[in-house]
Amino acid sequence: MIALTAKQYDQLCDELVTNLSLDFFEDDEIDHVLNEINSYDPQVRQKVLALALALAHASSSLVPGLLRHIKTASLFLSSDDLDHWLETAFDFRDSQGIDQALGFLSRVDAAHLAAFQSQAGLQLHEAAPLLETYLRAMSGRELKVMPADEVFTDTANIYLPAELTRFPDRERNFPLYILASANGWAQIALGTLEPMMEPASAGEDEGFDIEKFFELFPDRKLAIDLYTIIESFRTEYYLMKELPGLMKQAFSLKQSCYLERPPLSSLPEQSAFVEGLWQFYLAGRTKGATPKKVTEAVSSLYGIQYEPGPSESVKLLFKIYDAVALLPGRYIPRPAPFFIARIRPESVAESVREQRAGRRKKLEGIINDLLRMPDLVPDGRKHGPGTARETPVESSREYLLIKGRLMDVDKELRSLIEEKGGLPGSTLVKGSEIEGGSSINLADLIDKEEEDLPEAEGGLPYDEWDYRRRGYRKNWCLLFENDMHPGKDSFVERTLNRYGGSVVALRKKFELLRRERRMSRRQKDGDDIDLDALVESYSDMHAGISPSENLFTRIERQERSIAVLFLVDMSGSTRGWVNQAEKESLVLMSEALETLGDRYAIYGFSGMTRNRCDLYCVKKFEEPYDGVVKQRIAGIEPKDYTRMGPFIRHTAKLLSAVDARTRLLITLSDSKPEDWDGYKGDYAIEDTRKALLEAAGRGIHPFCITIDREAQFYLPHLFGAVNYIFIDDVRKLPSRITEIYCRLTT
Amino acid sequence: MVAITNGTELQSVHSPAFLYEQYIISEEPYYRPQRKEVQLFQSAYENQIPVLLKGPTGCGKTRFMHYMAWKLRRPLITVSCHDDLTASDLVGRYLIRGGETVWIDGPLSAAVKAGAICYLDEIVEARKDTIVVIHPLADDRRMLPVEKKGEILKAPPEFLIALSYNPGYQSVLKDLKQSTRQRFLALDFVYPAKERETEIVVHETGVREDFARTLVSLAEKTRNLKDKGLIEGASTRLLINAAKLIAGGIDPATACECAISEPMTDDREMLESLGEIIHSLF
């Protein structure tokens, strides 16, 4: 449709006014209609006017109804989508007449309008970084968000719809993601997903999990839905308390969800019961008369809202389930409000099983290792295996005594002991039977001994730390120093183009850092007189002390004297974005460091087994940043594994040979240290830690920049709490790295 | 010639009375103990062991010093350290007054003479060669050589030196040398527990308790983000600032944005996340 001129538009308006007055519309009614039409965007307005006119030709009395429908639709559709919707109405009129068009226009429920919503809503991948930060802040731990067909959580991840298009625009959809995430988080926080742990129903049986729990009910789906509702009342109360602002925002959403629910009378009795509870949850009332049983159930639901754990909910579930099961008609599940985290027992159980299996395996390893160890002399009791933490013994708890060492007994260990019918060489003791002392925390895992492989020829030998034997394996690793294979020259140019503006800003920033003027006081000569020093000398002279001759101030740039070595992870896991980001970071960093004048070197590392640790030189300290180096940066590509220890030892040696006051070793990495031959887990972490400690002993400051989400579990141990930084989005690495460097060295 | 003089004896001669007076804290500062720090500090004081206060910014280290000075009835001389601070800034220097030279004590000498508590705030900001000046005062010698005057000040038993620093700074250039560290008893400060922090915010600002509780809950959430996008979580001090704005009638979300999230970071995405958290809470 071609836009009308103002004159044409006015003419059409006049025509509409004439039509309306002929049909006995009062003046104020006509004004209302015109105002309504004028409230739309010009493009839409023209179509609304044309439609109103078309209807007015048939009967003016239809016009106000039409405008109401359009108003409703405009709440759901963006301007463009609304335009599209009106266009379709015109098509209906042209092909099937005004009645059909009117019928189409009157269907303004969400389901019909959804077809006209363009995919302009909000995609999960856009919202994910923000949501994960939000969840980390709320829960204090790492919770990933993942796309799925509905909202649920398996305790490790929160699954959310891949996109939200309830509203046309991004802004209004975002709070829905927040609300759904908060619901998932609340389920975890409130223990909803561990109903079987409660004394009411718990067995000591290890295999009894949430999945088994729901098998207790003949109609499993009904039980799950009822439990979801019961727990929704509890999470609601919890969120009201914890996040009142969010729940205020949720209020109108719940109201609109309520409007979409069916009347109770349209459903068989069991389904109507469940539906009634949902409607109460959403709006505090039901569509149609509320069955007495629903009212009763709701009042007991309110009664247990403030419970901190799920035990009362479980009791109530049995009660309500029994009541509902007596009702006639089969239960037909209906979708819950979309922002409610559904309970998926099988996902939870699987996730929990995985976590437990991992723990169990580690535990068996620890026990086996302990049993193989020699007996401890009594005064050596303090030494546990590796670096496990120790906690004071509590008299009320039980401990496992193995070869003079005390271990905490947790659920898994207990079940392991029971399963094996006791562990030979160990005994269970009560805390009260032990005087003082401390027990070993089961935090560490022990991996199997790696197989010995034939040694390769050549290479520099490096020791490797074995924390189990508390000693070095002599000349265990062979390190080969290679030059990086040059890559395409254009990479650096492309990166500089890509970051065009920020490279300029970056250079400026680092130039400022370099030129940071420092006034040196009390100099023998300089630009200006140091008044403080002069007064002091004068006073000294008077006091009979020989005055100082250092009476000048000099402005000079502080000698930074910093040498930094970048050690870049080239393991297979960096393939793709990470590799790209690492390379871009190195380009930007090099640009910045060239401006700043700090000495720097870049090495990449990767390897396969202890006999093949390959260090790739990108830039040596003494090398200039030239075409060759640029090509080498471009040539960095993912290879094999991450055996960090030998590389840290070697680069620390290189670094300590440089004459600088401050020496920094910055590691860029995306994952835990790991190698093919069993260099992993605690063994790898302890060796890396040892290598870092050795580096620190040489006066080197190690620092780690990582994008590994699990980093917080091992990096504080490796680098110390303040010597690492985690970047949640790899794409931010290039822009963050220079900032981090600035902060580190000022 | 080196004269060994006892600080307290010289007090009347060298430190005018007004100096002493103005460093006395006469009213009890509001301080809620977190753990046993009051008892520990008192014991350190009695045993003449210098004290190092570690902890993040705005968690109450300085307030604690004020409280202890009041409790121990000693004047408190505070020096905020910076990288231009010289040894003579701490010890003292000669000045000319009316054609004559006058010796002016630096804060450290004044504190020794007055038997005061000398508190060096943010000690890592000071240059390493300046920090060394306190070494002889911080071990069993407890003395301060005043080279210019060729005298050695002996610290009276009432004197105590205390330092503060924030171990959370990620700068390799800012760390305390072992030779300094190992002269001190260290008290680790953390942010107060939930209930206590709420109480503090209410007391300091008069804001309604439910607002204070929400602010503390917000702080807790930002502290979960330390090193995960934020360098440091929100301090009690920031909460108090926000609470003051709220008590003054500014709407809570705006107050939190201006007083808490914006001061903490410039990162757009982080600010957006913090905004969402704030909106969820209020």
XYZ file of C-alpha atoms in Angstrom, chain B residues 10-260:
251
model
C 59.028 14.227 76.198
C 55.385 14.518 75.448
C 54.856 17.770 77.315
C 57.862 19.365 75.650
C 57.475 18.297 72.063
C 53.831 17.584 71.453
C 51.596 20.482 72.271
C 48.508 19.437 74.194
C 46.114 20.296 71.371
C 47.737 17.687 69.194
C 46.961 15.019 71.711
C 43.443 16.262 72.261
C 42.375 16.305 68.653
C 43.256 12.681 68.131
C 41.256 11.488 71.094
C 37.991 9.828 70.195
C 35.577 10.876 72.879
C 32.345 9.358 71.673
C 31.862 5.666 71.208
C 31.967 4.893 67.483
C 29.310 2.446 66.313
C 30.936 -0.892 65.735
C 29.436 -4.371 65.699
C 32.130 -7.011 66.291
C 32.213 -9.729 63.653
C 34.178 -12.341 65.479
C 36.713 -12.087 68.246
C 38.601 -9.180 66.736
C 37.989 -6.850 69.677
C 39.375 -9.326 72.160
C 42.296 -10.190 69.880
C 43.194 -6.588 69.272
C 43.030 -5.834 72.950
C 45.284 -8.729 73.690
C 47.720 -7.658 70.957
C 47.734 -4.188 72.432
C 48.483 -5.454 75.909
C 51.298 -7.595 74.538
C 52.605 -4.778 72.347
C 52.260 -6.751 69.139
C 51.559 -4.602 66.077
C 48.421 -5.440 64.138
C 47.735 -5.911 60.443
C 44.118 -5.579 59.306
C 43.375 -7.464 56.136
C 40.134 -7.251 54.246
C 38.238 -5.953 51.271
C 37.397 -2.313 50.919
C 34.530 -0.903 52.950
C 34.111 -3.799 55.338
C 34.791 -1.821 58.511
C 38.567 -1.854 59.068
C 38.863 1.867 59.684
C 35.742 1.950 61.809
C 37.179 -0.880 63.872
C 40.340 1.158 64.490
C 38.267 4.091 65.672
C 36.346 1.832 67.962
C 39.466 0.237 69.421
C 41.112 3.614 69.967
C 38.037 4.720 71.841
C 37.874 1.519 73.845
C 41.543 1.620 74.755
C 41.301 5.353 75.415
C 44.273 6.145 73.193
C 44.559 8.847 70.571
C 44.406 7.536 67.029
C 46.699 8.996 64.387
C 45.764 7.867 60.894
C 48.014 8.153 57.856
C 46.524 7.406 54.441
C 49.419 6.008 52.477
C 50.232 6.992 48.915
C 53.227 6.460 46.680
C 54.690 9.885 47.335
C 54.871 9.347 51.059
C 58.467 9.720 52.216
C 60.140 8.629 55.382
C 60.392 12.242 56.576
C 56.665 12.658 55.999
C 56.244 9.992 58.660
C 59.121 10.801 61.001
C 59.339 14.587 60.832
C 61.550 17.401 59.552
C 63.114 20.713 60.429
C 61.332 23.866 59.312
C 62.288 27.492 59.576
C 60.121 29.691 61.712
C 61.139 33.306 62.286
C 64.744 32.683 61.327
C 65.023 29.704 63.591
C 64.769 26.060 62.867
C 61.912 24.208 64.427
C 61.549 20.484 64.456
C 58.137 19.312 63.385
C 57.173 15.784 64.278
C 55.696 13.594 61.605
C 52.605 11.577 62.506
C 54.626 8.512 63.396
C 56.939 10.332 65.821
C 53.978 12.187 67.267
C 52.197 8.904 67.837
C 55.243 7.380 69.511
C 55.634 10.336 71.808
C 51.966 10.521 72.653
C 51.707 6.791 73.198
C 49.007 6.805 70.544
C 47.820 4.211 68.102
C 49.290 4.921 64.688
C 47.175 3.551 61.865
C 48.703 3.369 58.392
C 45.780 2.911 56.046
C 46.283 1.096 52.712
C 49.921 0.438 53.458
C 50.624 -1.220 50.094
C 50.139 2.123 48.387
C 53.278 3.426 50.099
C 56.653 2.850 48.494
C 58.637 -0.061 49.776
C 61.495 2.119 51.040
C 59.052 4.134 53.117
C 57.452 1.098 54.688
C 60.834 0.022 56.051
C 60.789 2.971 58.483
C 58.259 1.197 60.642
C 60.291 -1.986 60.960
C 62.213 -1.099 64.143
C 58.948 0.063 65.708
C 57.176 -3.135 64.807
C 59.482 -5.626 66.491
C 60.619 -6.031 70.056
C 62.940 -3.030 69.801
C 59.922 -0.744 69.582
C 61.939 2.292 68.685
C 61.997 4.935 66.005
C 65.372 6.299 64.890
C 65.084 9.978 64.037
C 68.180 10.340 61.922
C 67.956 14.088 61.423
C 68.007 14.723 65.110
C 70.341 11.888 65.840
C 67.998 10.495 68.410
C 66.076 7.362 68.951
C 62.514 7.502 70.209
C 61.586 4.667 72.459
C 57.943 3.768 72.204
C 56.035 3.700 75.482
C 53.902 0.618 76.231
C 50.766 2.545 75.213
C 51.998 2.960 71.652
C 50.761 0.605 68.953
C 51.203 0.476 65.229
C 48.467 -0.893 62.977
C 48.348 -1.326 59.213
C 45.539 -2.069 56.845
C 45.588 -3.554 53.416
C 43.328 -5.229 50.898
C 44.747 -8.560 49.756
C 42.208 -8.723 46.947
C 44.030 -6.307 44.644
C 45.211 -8.045 41.528
C 48.353 -6.030 41.051
C 51.650 -7.814 41.226
C 53.291 -4.583 42.221
C 51.210 -4.201 45.330
C 52.127 -6.740 47.879
C 53.635 -6.552 51.320
C 57.147 -7.827 51.790
C 57.537 -10.820 54.059
C 59.885 -8.822 56.260
C 57.028 -6.426 56.914
C 54.287 -9.006 57.188
C 56.106 -11.157 59.659
C 56.206 -8.487 62.308
C 52.450 -8.319 62.690
C 49.536 -10.114 64.131
C 46.952 -10.259 61.363
C 43.200 -9.893 61.714
C 41.209 -10.962 58.721
C 38.111 -8.911 58.051
C 35.245 -10.096 55.929
C 31.884 -8.540 55.230
C 29.589 -8.914 58.243
C 27.045 -11.732 58.393
C 23.610 -11.031 56.952
C 21.800 -10.113 60.161
C 24.671 -8.039 61.421
C 25.111 -6.179 58.178
C 21.391 -5.379 58.084
C 21.655 -4.044 61.596
C 24.639 -1.906 60.613
C 22.885 -0.450 57.582
C 19.808 0.385 59.652
C 21.873 1.937 62.406
C 23.996 4.027 60.084
C 21.185 5.367 57.935
C 17.867 4.955 59.684
C 16.491 3.263 56.575
C 13.561 0.883 57.029
C 14.690 -2.585 58.034
C 13.135 -4.346 55.052
C 15.081 -2.079 52.685
C 18.258 -2.749 54.612
C 17.638 -6.470 54.403
C 17.129 -6.286 50.652
C 20.284 -4.198 50.243
C 22.269 -6.793 52.135
C 20.788 -9.511 49.986
C 21.829 -7.530 46.898
C 25.346 -7.193 48.296
C 25.513 -10.922 48.890
C 24.591 -11.544 45.276
C 27.211 -9.144 43.955
C 29.799 -10.821 46.180
C 29.004 -14.066 44.389
C 30.245 -12.315 41.262
C 33.674 -11.424 42.638
C 36.293 -12.400 40.052
C 33.470 -13.491 37.749
C 33.087 -10.089 36.176
C 33.365 -7.899 39.236
C 36.704 -7.129 40.842
C 35.108 -6.811 44.238
C 31.546 -7.305 45.522
C 29.544 -4.430 46.996
C 31.023 -3.234 50.280
C 29.080 -2.368 53.393
C 30.067 1.212 52.701
C 28.274 1.159 49.334
C 25.193 -0.311 50.972
C 25.187 2.493 53.486
C 25.441 5.059 50.689
C 22.506 3.485 48.878
C 20.519 3.274 52.097
C 21.116 6.952 52.756
C 19.676 7.787 49.340
C 16.687 5.547 49.966
C 16.101 7.061 53.394
C 16.211 10.450 51.663
C 13.297 9.492 49.443
C 15.045 8.324 46.285
C 13.483 5.225 44.796
C 15.412 2.079 45.727
C 16.253 0.892 42.219
C 17.786 4.233 41.236
C 19.599 4.478 44.545
C 21.116 1.019 44.048
C 22.160 1.759 40.509
C 23.877 5.035 41.386
C 25.311 4.010 44.721
C 26.098 0.340 44.123
